[in-house]
């Protein structure tokens, strides 16, 4: 079993939906999810943390967009890598920081 954790500053993610950085890092589904929320930057930071947590846990660096967070109807987050559900993920955010914790089985 492997674990990865990452903490991100939310203010770094105060970016417009159409910015090239957002498009480079996040999938269309992630962008739609985050920008439907009152404070998109909180959710963007949490997703970025999840991607970094995956890189730490797996020891592999792949493109950010291939590592995607999707939420179920209850809001629970799941990590997909190249479209395949991977590991066990938990996210949390305060007003300033977002954290992701990932377990790879
Ligand atoms: C789920 C819950 C614990 C989130 O806690 P919170 O303090 O409001 O918010 P946090 O910042 O700690 O966490 C937010 C993240 O929790 C995750 N989350 C949301 N719903 C979740 C759930 N049902 N199970 C696990 N994780 C959940 C999401 O990843 C969310 O971030 P995201 O929207 O960017 O993906 C809270 O909404 C709660 O207690 N809800 C009541 C219980 C509940 O909804 N149960 C599920 C219904 S069946």
XYZ file of N, CA, C and O and ligand atoms in Angstrom:
468
model
N 0.844 -1.196 0.000
C 0.000 0.000 0.000
C 0.886 1.256 0.000
O 1.929 1.261 0.638
N 0.449 2.266 -0.721
C 1.228 3.515 -0.784
C 0.311 4.693 -0.463
O -0.883 4.646 -0.803
N 0.892 5.725 0.141
C 0.070 6.903 0.452
C 0.721 8.156 -0.129
O 1.940 8.218 -0.321
N -0.114 9.140 -0.395
C 0.368 10.450 -0.852
C -0.513 11.523 -0.250
O -1.726 11.343 -0.110
N 0.095 12.637 0.127
C -0.668 13.756 0.679
C -0.125 15.049 0.092
O 1.064 15.132 -0.239
N -1.005 16.031 -0.095
C -0.534 17.338 -0.564
C -1.450 18.439 -0.050
O -2.662 18.248 0.068
N -0.823 19.575 0.257
C -1.533 20.739 0.797
C -1.279 21.915 -0.148
O -0.129 22.155 -0.519
N -2.334 22.622 -0.522
C -2.180 23.735 -1.468
C -2.810 25.015 -0.921
O -3.853 24.960 -0.243
N -2.209 26.141 -1.294
C -2.776 27.449 -0.948
C -3.883 27.780 -1.945
O -3.642 27.759 -3.163
N -5.052 28.088 -1.437
C -6.208 28.316 -2.316
C -6.033 29.572 -3.186
O -6.410 29.573 -4.358
N -5.403 30.601 -2.639
C -5.323 31.870 -3.391
C -4.562 31.738 -4.718
O -4.798 32.507 -5.646
N -3.713 30.732 -4.816
C -2.985 30.502 -6.077
C -3.914 30.108 -7.227
O -3.516 30.147 -8.394
N -5.120 29.670 -6.870
C -6.029 29.126 -7.892
C -7.167 30.092 -8.249
O -8.139 29.694 -8.874
N -7.012 31.352 -7.863
C -8.001 32.368 -8.253
C -7.721 32.771 -9.691
O -7.061 33.772 -9.971
N -8.166 31.963 -10.612
C -7.849 32.153 -12.031
C -9.144 32.094 -12.844
O -10.085 31.400 -12.452
N -9.185 32.796 -13.973
C -10.389 32.715 -14.803
C -10.545 31.340 -15.453
O -9.536 30.668 -15.743
N -11.794 30.950 -15.669
C -12.119 29.631 -16.222
C -11.385 29.366 -17.541
O -11.026 28.237 -17.853
N -11.184 30.430 -18.302
C -10.616 30.270 -19.648
C -9.090 30.401 -19.674
O -8.497 30.358 -20.757
N -8.460 30.546 -18.493
C -7.007 30.743 -18.510
C -6.293 29.483 -19.012
O -6.761 28.352 -18.798
N -5.147 29.690 -19.637
C -4.443 28.554 -20.239
C -3.948 27.586 -19.166
O -3.911 26.372 -19.383
N -3.623 28.106 -17.988
C -3.155 27.240 -16.902
C -4.272 26.294 -16.448
O -4.050 25.092 -16.252
N -5.456 26.842 -16.303
C -6.611 26.014 -15.904
C -6.837 24.920 -16.951
O -7.005 23.737 -16.615
N -6.802 25.295 -18.198
C -7.063 24.322 -19.277
C -5.967 23.264 -19.367
O -6.214 22.143 -19.794
N -4.757 23.656 -18.965
C -3.625 22.729 -19.043
C -3.671 21.682 -17.919
O -3.278 20.528 -18.102
N -4.181 22.092 -16.754
C -4.106 21.233 -15.564
C -5.369 20.398 -15.337
O -5.290 19.239 -14.919
N -6.532 21.000 -15.606
C -7.791 20.366 -15.201
C -8.589 19.851 -16.404
O -8.589 20.476 -17.469
N -9.295 18.716 -16.186
C -10.152 18.178 -17.246
C -11.410 19.042 -17.373
O -11.742 19.824 -16.472
N -12.118 18.863 -18.474
C -13.364 19.628 -18.696
C -14.369 19.357 -17.570
O -15.013 20.277 -17.085
N -14.447 18.086 -17.140
C -15.382 17.740 -16.050
C -14.994 18.456 -14.759
O -15.856 18.935 -14.015
N -13.699 18.484 -14.480
C -13.237 19.159 -13.257
C -13.520 20.662 -13.333
O -13.973 21.258 -12.346
N -13.279 21.246 -14.487
C -13.522 22.694 -14.654
C -15.015 22.984 -14.460
O -15.393 23.911 -13.735
N -15.866 22.156 -15.062
C -17.318 22.372 -14.923
C -17.743 22.243 -13.461
O -18.541 23.040 -12.965
N -17.212 21.217 -12.760
C -17.556 21.013 -11.341
C -17.134 22.229 -10.513
O -17.933 22.783 -9.752
N -15.899 22.647 -10.656
C -15.345 23.714 -9.796
C -16.012 25.063 -10.059
O -16.335 25.793 -9.112
N -16.235 25.369 -11.335
C -16.776 26.697 -11.654
C -18.290 26.774 -11.455
O -18.874 27.853 -11.583
N -18.918 25.651 -11.105
C -20.338 25.691 -10.728
C -20.466 26.029 -9.237
O -21.567 26.269 -8.733
N -19.349 26.032 -8.514
C -19.335 26.302 -7.074
C -19.135 27.792 -6.813
O -18.615 28.514 -7.670
N -19.509 28.206 -5.580
C -19.388 29.620 -5.214
C -17.922 30.089 -5.212
O -17.630 31.207 -5.611
N -17.037 29.214 -4.721
C -15.608 29.563 -4.680
C -14.821 28.506 -5.450
O -14.259 27.577 -4.857
N -14.752 28.649 -6.766
C -14.079 27.634 -7.592
C -12.658 27.342 -7.129
O -12.202 26.188 -7.197
N -11.961 28.370 -6.641
C -10.550 28.189 -6.283
C -10.352 27.129 -5.186
O -9.338 26.428 -5.185
N -11.309 26.999 -4.269
C -11.205 25.973 -3.207
C -11.167 24.578 -3.824
O -10.383 23.716 -3.419
N -12.030 24.370 -4.806
C -12.185 23.042 -5.411
C -11.054 22.764 -6.403
O -10.607 21.630 -6.545
N -10.599 23.827 -7.066
C -9.441 23.668 -7.964
C -8.201 23.293 -7.150
O -7.446 22.380 -7.531
N -8.001 23.975 -6.026
C -6.831 23.695 -5.178
C -6.885 22.252 -4.661
O -5.860 21.557 -4.635
N -8.067 21.799 -4.270
C -8.207 20.423 -3.760
C -7.882 19.409 -4.856
O -7.227 18.387 -4.603
N -8.327 19.708 -6.088
C -8.048 18.782 -7.193
C -6.559 18.789 -7.571
O -5.994 17.752 -7.911
N -5.961 19.958 -7.509
C -4.520 20.017 -7.785
C -3.768 19.208 -6.717
O -2.847 18.445 -7.034
N -4.193 19.348 -5.466
C -3.566 18.580 -4.375
C -3.730 17.077 -4.620
O -2.802 16.299 -4.371
N -4.895 16.674 -5.131
C -5.130 15.243 -5.398
C -4.165 14.734 -6.472
O -3.633 13.620 -6.374
N -3.927 15.549 -7.483
C -3.015 15.140 -8.560
C -1.588 15.002 -8.012
O -0.882 14.031 -8.309
N -1.188 15.963 -7.180
C 0.148 15.907 -6.585
C 0.263 14.712 -5.624
O 1.310 14.059 -5.559
N -0.807 14.448 -4.887
C -0.810 13.292 -3.966
C -0.640 12.000 -4.764
O 0.057 11.076 -4.326
N -1.252 11.952 -5.953
C -1.084 10.759 -6.796
C 0.375 10.622 -7.247
O 0.947 9.526 -7.210
N 0.981 11.727 -7.656
C 2.383 11.669 -8.104
C 3.284 11.198 -6.960
O 4.204 10.415 -7.160
N 2.989 11.661 -5.745
C 3.795 11.242 -4.582
C 3.601 9.759 -4.283
O 4.569 9.037 -4.032
N 2.350 9.332 -4.268
C 2.064 7.939 -3.890
C 2.586 6.966 -4.939
O 3.131 5.912 -4.599
N 2.436 7.316 -6.202
C 2.785 6.365 -7.272
C 4.256 6.454 -7.660
O 4.808 5.519 -8.239
N 4.867 7.618 -7.394
C 6.242 7.828 -7.825
C 6.334 8.114 -9.311
O 7.415 8.178 -9.884
N 5.144 8.288 -9.959
C 5.119 8.546 -11.411
C 4.573 9.927 -11.664
O 3.563 10.320 -11.072
N 5.209 10.635 -12.574
C 4.662 11.944 -12.964
C 4.088 11.801 -14.371
O 4.788 11.472 -15.317
N 2.773 11.999 -14.458
C 2.132 11.948 -15.775
C 1.472 13.306 -15.996
O 1.637 14.208 -15.184
N 0.756 13.473 -17.081
C 0.157 14.792 -17.316
C -0.961 15.020 -16.290
O -1.691 14.092 -15.923
N -1.056 16.263 -15.834
C -2.053 16.594 -14.805
C -3.464 16.209 -15.241
O -4.275 15.742 -14.444
N -3.763 16.425 -16.508
C -5.135 16.196 -16.976
C -5.531 14.721 -16.963
O -6.712 14.403 -16.964
N -4.524 13.831 -16.982
C -4.838 12.389 -16.987
C -5.183 11.876 -15.592
O -5.601 10.736 -15.422
N -4.970 12.719 -14.594
C -5.306 12.374 -13.206
C -6.498 13.275 -12.832
O -6.347 14.485 -12.707
N -7.670 12.659 -12.709
C -8.906 13.448 -12.613
C -9.709 13.074 -11.375
O -9.818 11.890 -11.027
N -10.275 14.095 -10.720
C -11.181 13.843 -9.592
C -12.619 13.942 -10.096
O -12.987 14.907 -10.773
N -13.406 12.921 -9.780
C -14.844 12.951 -10.088
C -15.592 12.684 -8.790
O -15.173 11.835 -7.999
N -16.706 13.380 -8.590
C -17.499 13.197 -7.374
C -18.757 12.393 -7.692
O -19.358 12.589 -8.754
N -19.177 11.535 -6.746
C -20.434 10.826 -6.966
C -21.614 11.724 -6.547
O -21.417 12.881 -6.159
N -22.828 11.173 -6.596
C -24.026 11.981 -6.296
C -24.037 12.500 -4.870
O -24.644 13.527 -4.581
N -23.365 11.780 -3.966
C -23.293 12.218 -2.559
C -22.170 13.237 -2.343
O -21.990 13.724 -1.235
N -21.383 13.496 -3.369
C -20.292 14.459 -3.250
C -18.951 13.830 -2.951
O -17.910 14.509 -2.912
N -18.940 12.499 -2.754
C -17.687 11.811 -2.402
C -16.734 11.810 -3.606
O -17.149 11.492 -4.719
N -15.452 12.167 -3.373
C -14.511 12.231 -4.505
C -13.818 10.892 -4.791
O -13.502 10.140 -3.872
N -13.595 10.650 -6.073
C -12.857 9.455 -6.517
C -11.790 9.899 -7.511
O -12.009 10.835 -8.279
N -10.653 9.206 -7.496
C -9.573 9.550 -8.416
C -9.599 8.609 -9.620
O -9.713 7.390 -9.458
N -9.484 9.184 -10.802
C -9.390 8.408 -12.035
C -8.062 8.743 -12.710
O -7.747 9.918 -12.894
N -7.311 7.702 -13.051
C -6.048 7.901 -13.756
C -6.183 7.235 -15.125
O -6.498 6.043 -15.193
N -6.020 8.005 -16.168
C -6.286 7.525 -17.535
C -7.668 6.876 -17.627
O -7.846 5.840 -18.255
N -8.651 7.473 -16.933
C -10.034 6.990 -17.001
C -10.341 5.812 -16.097
O -11.479 5.332 -16.066
N -9.343 5.321 -15.327
C -9.554 4.142 -14.473
C -9.583 4.560 -12.995
O -8.675 5.262 -12.520
N -10.633 4.110 -12.296
C -10.748 4.462 -10.874
C -9.559 3.898 -10.107
O -9.244 2.711 -10.217
N -8.910 4.776 -9.334
C -7.631 4.422 -8.695
C -7.610 4.873 -7.249
O -7.871 6.052 -6.960
N -7.306 3.954 -6.329
C -7.041 4.317 -4.936
C -8.245 4.812 -4.161
O -9.393 4.677 -4.596
N -7.958 5.352 -3.001
C -8.979 5.885 -2.082
C -8.583 7.322 -1.777
O -7.480 7.577 -1.282
N -9.495 8.243 -2.058
C -9.161 9.674 -1.979
C -10.069 10.395 -0.987
O -11.272 10.112 -0.905
N -9.489 11.336 -0.249
C -10.286 12.233 0.582
C -9.757 13.661 0.413
O -8.545 13.873 0.337
N -10.679 14.612 0.324
C -10.336 16.026 0.138
C -10.947 16.862 1.240
O -12.020 16.529 1.754
N -10.289 17.978 1.566
C -10.864 18.933 2.509
C -10.321 20.314 2.191
O -9.200 20.434 1.688
N -11.129 21.357 2.450
C -10.603 22.714 2.290
C -11.061 23.616 3.418
O -12.195 23.530 3.885
N -10.157 24.526 3.826
C -10.518 25.620 4.736
C -10.625 26.864 3.856
O -10.589 26.764 2.628
N -10.693 28.046 4.455
C -10.755 29.261 3.626
C -9.409 29.540 2.940
O -9.364 30.221 1.928
N -8.325 28.999 3.471
C -7.003 29.326 2.911
C -6.289 28.151 2.223
O -5.474 28.381 1.334
N -6.550 26.934 2.676
C -5.805 25.787 2.159
C -6.725 24.613 1.802
O -7.813 24.483 2.363
N -6.219 23.785 0.887
C -6.932 22.555 0.528
C -5.956 21.396 0.653
O -4.759 21.543 0.352
N -6.472 20.272 1.104
C -5.617 19.095 1.300
C -6.242 17.882 0.603
O -7.471 17.777 0.504
N -5.355 17.024 0.088
C -5.807 15.754 -0.489
C -4.983 14.638 0.126
O -3.762 14.782 0.289
N -5.655 13.566 0.460
C -4.982 12.378 1.000
C -5.394 11.185 0.149
O -6.593 10.971 -0.092
N -4.406 10.444 -0.321
C -4.674 9.349 -1.248
C -3.988 8.069 -0.782
O -2.820 8.099 -0.398
N -4.711 6.968 -0.851
C -4.138 5.645 -0.588
C -4.221 4.843 -1.880
O -5.298 4.752 -2.484
N -3.097 4.303 -2.307
C -3.083 3.395 -3.458
C -2.934 1.974 -2.936
O -1.996 1.696 -2.176
N -3.867 1.097 -3.341
C -3.813 -0.282 -2.836
C -2.889 -1.135 -3.700
O -2.748 -0.882 -4.878
C -19.236 15.438 3.461
C -18.827 16.441 4.528
C -18.196 15.650 5.664
C -17.820 17.466 3.949
O -17.227 18.199 5.025
P -17.089 19.784 5.059
O -16.454 20.126 6.354
O -18.360 20.423 4.668
O -16.093 20.147 3.874
P -14.545 19.785 3.667
O -13.893 21.024 3.161
O -13.895 19.116 4.826
O -14.620 18.723 2.495
C -15.130 19.037 1.262
C -14.881 17.846 0.397
O -15.492 16.702 0.990
C -15.704 15.756 -0.026
N -17.015 15.173 0.159
C -18.215 15.729 -0.085
N -19.186 14.861 0.193
C -18.595 13.724 0.629
C -19.082 12.457 1.056
N -20.376 12.183 1.091
N -18.185 11.516 1.439
C -16.848 11.769 1.389
N -16.330 12.963 0.982
C -17.207 13.921 0.613
C -15.570 16.474 -1.371
O -14.390 16.032 -1.997
C -15.483 17.938 -0.968
O -14.627 18.685 -1.794
P -14.964 18.945 -3.346
O -16.371 19.462 -3.431
O -13.959 19.976 -3.749
O -14.788 17.633 -4.042
C -20.023 17.245 5.020
O -20.654 17.824 3.910
C -21.016 16.423 5.808
O -20.790 16.105 6.954
N -22.148 16.137 5.208
C -23.176 15.403 5.882
C -22.977 13.969 5.690
C -23.166 13.607 4.273
O -23.422 14.427 3.401
N -23.059 12.347 4.017
C -23.188 11.845 2.720
C -24.612 11.768 2.342
S -25.090 10.143 2.044
